[in-house]
PDB file of C-alpha atoms in Angstrom:
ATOM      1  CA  UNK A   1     -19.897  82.060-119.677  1.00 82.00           C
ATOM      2  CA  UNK A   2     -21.318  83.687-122.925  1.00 91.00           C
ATOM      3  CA  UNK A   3     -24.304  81.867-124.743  1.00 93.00           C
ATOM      4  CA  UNK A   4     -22.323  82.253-127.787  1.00 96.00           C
ATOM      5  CA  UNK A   5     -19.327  80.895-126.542  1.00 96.00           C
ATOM      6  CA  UNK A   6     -20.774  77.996-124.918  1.00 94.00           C
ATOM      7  CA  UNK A   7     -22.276  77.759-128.621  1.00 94.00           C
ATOM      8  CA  UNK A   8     -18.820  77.920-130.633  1.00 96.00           C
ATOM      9  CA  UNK A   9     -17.670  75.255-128.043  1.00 96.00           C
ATOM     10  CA  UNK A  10     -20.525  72.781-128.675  1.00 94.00           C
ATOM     11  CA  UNK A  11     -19.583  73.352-132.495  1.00 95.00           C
ATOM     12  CA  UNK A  12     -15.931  72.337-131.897  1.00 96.00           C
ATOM     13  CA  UNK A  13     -16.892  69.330-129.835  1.00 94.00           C
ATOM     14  CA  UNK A  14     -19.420  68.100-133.074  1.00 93.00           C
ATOM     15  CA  UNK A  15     -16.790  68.577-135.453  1.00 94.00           C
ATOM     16  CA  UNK A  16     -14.332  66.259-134.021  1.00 93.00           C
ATOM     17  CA  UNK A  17     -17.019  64.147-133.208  1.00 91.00           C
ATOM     18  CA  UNK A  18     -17.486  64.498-129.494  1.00 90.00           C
ATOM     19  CA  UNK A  19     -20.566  64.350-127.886  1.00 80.00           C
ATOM     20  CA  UNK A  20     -22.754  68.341-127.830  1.00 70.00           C
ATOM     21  CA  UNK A  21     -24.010  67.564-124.449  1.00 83.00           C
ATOM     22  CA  UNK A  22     -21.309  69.737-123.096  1.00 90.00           C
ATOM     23  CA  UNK A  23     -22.496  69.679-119.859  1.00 85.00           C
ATOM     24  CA  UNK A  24     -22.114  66.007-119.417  1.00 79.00           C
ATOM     25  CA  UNK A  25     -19.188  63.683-119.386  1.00 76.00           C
ATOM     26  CA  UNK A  26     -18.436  60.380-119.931  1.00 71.00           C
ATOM     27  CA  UNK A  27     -15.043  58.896-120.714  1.00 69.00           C
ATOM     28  CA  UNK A  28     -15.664  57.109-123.997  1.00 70.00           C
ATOM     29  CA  UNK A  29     -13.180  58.840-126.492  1.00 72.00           C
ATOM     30  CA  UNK A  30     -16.302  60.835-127.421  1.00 82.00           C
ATOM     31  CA  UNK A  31     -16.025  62.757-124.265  1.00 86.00           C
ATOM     32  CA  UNK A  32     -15.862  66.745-124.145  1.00 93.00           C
ATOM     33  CA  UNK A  33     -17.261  68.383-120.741  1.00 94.00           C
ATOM     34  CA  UNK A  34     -17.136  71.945-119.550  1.00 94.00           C
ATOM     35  CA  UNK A  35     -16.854  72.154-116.153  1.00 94.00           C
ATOM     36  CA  UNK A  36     -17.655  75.901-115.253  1.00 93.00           C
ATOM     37  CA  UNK A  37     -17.250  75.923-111.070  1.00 93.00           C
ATOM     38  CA  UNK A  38     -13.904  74.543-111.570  1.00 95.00           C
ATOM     39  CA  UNK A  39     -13.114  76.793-114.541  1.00 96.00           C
ATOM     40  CA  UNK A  40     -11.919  73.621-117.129  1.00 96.00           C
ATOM     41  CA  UNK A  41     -12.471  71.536-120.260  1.00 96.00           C
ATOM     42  CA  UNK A  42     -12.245  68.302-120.160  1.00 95.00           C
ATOM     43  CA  UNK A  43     -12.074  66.020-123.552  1.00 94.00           C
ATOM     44  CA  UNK A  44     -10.661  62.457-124.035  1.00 92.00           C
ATOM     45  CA  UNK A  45      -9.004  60.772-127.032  1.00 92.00           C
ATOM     46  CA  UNK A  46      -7.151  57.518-128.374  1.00 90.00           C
ATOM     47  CA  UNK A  47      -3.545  58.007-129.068  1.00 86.00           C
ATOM     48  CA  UNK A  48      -3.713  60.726-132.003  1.00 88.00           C
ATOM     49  CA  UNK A  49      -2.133  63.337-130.056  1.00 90.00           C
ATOM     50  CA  UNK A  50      -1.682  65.692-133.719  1.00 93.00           C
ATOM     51  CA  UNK A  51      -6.090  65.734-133.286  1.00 93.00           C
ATOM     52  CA  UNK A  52      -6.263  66.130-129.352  1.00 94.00           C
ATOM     53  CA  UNK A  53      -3.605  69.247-129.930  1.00 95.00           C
ATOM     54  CA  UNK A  54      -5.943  70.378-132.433  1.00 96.00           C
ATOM     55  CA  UNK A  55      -9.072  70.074-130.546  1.00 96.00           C
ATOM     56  CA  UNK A  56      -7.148  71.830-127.765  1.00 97.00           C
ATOM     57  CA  UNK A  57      -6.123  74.709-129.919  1.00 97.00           C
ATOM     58  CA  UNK A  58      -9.584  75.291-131.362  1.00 98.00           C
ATOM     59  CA  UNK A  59     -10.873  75.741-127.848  1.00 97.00           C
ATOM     60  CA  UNK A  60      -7.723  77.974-126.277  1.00 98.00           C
ATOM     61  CA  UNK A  61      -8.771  80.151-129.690  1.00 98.00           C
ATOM     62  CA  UNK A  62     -12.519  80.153-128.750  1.00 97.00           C
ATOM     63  CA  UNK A  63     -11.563  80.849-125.456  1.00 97.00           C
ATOM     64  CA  UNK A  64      -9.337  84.050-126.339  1.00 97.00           C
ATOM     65  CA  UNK A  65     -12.202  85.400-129.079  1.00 96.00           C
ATOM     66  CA  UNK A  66     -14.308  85.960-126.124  1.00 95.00           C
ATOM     67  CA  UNK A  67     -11.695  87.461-124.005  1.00 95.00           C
ATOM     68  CA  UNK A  68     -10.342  84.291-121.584  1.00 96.00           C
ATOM     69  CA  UNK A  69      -6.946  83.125-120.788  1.00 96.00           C
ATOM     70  CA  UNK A  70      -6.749  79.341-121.852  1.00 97.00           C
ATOM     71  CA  UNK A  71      -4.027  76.560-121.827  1.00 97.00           C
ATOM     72  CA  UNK A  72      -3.187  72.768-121.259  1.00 97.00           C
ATOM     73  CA  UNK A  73      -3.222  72.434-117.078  1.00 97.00           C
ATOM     74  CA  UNK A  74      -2.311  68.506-118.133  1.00 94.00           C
ATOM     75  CA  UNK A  75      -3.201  65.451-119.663  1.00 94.00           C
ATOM     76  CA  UNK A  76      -3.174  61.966-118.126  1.00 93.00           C
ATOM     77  CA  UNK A  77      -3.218  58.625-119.191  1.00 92.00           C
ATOM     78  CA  UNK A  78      -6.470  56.800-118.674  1.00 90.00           C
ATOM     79  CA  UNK A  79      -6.367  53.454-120.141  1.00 90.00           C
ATOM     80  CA  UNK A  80      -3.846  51.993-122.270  1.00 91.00           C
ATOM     81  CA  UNK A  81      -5.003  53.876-125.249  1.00 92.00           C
ATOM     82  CA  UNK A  82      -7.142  56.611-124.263  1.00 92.00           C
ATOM     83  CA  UNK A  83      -5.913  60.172-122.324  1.00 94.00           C
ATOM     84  CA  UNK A  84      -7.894  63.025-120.701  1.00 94.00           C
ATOM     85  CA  UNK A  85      -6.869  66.501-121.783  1.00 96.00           C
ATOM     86  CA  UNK A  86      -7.597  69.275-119.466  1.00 97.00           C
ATOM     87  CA  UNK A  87      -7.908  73.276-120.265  1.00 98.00           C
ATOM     88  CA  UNK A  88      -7.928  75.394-117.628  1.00 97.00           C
ATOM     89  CA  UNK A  89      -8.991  79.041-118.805  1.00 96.00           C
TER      90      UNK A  89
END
């Protein structure tokens, strides 16, 4: 992956307040992890879908600038309150 898409990527996870440390992942709503061998993004969130579908769009649009294919593989219900998005690009 590109320097400067790795980059953008760290940027988007900062904004909404997930940890930089993209390479790193712990599932504490603060969560965002790119997994590279398995070709995925992994983020978690409580309940506000409307954010998670923004945080998702942000990185299918980062994704595309650099010339991937991105989308939603899934999400899945970890605890009562908190999900797991997944990208797969």
């Amino acid at each position: 992956m590109e320097r400067e898409l790795f980059e953008k990527l760290q940027l988007i996870a900062e904004a909404y307040g997930k940890t930089s440390d993209l390479r790193s992942y712990v599932k504490n709503r603060n969560g965002m992890y790119l997994d590279e061998s398995n070709r995925e993004i992994r983020f978690n969130y409580i309940l506000d879908r409307q954010e998670a579908a923004r945080i998702a769009q942000d990185i299918i649009a980062a994704m595309k600038e650099y010339g991937y294919s991105a989308v939603i593989a899934h999400e899945t219900k970890c605890t009562q309150i908190m999900y797991e998005c997944v990208i797969k690009y």
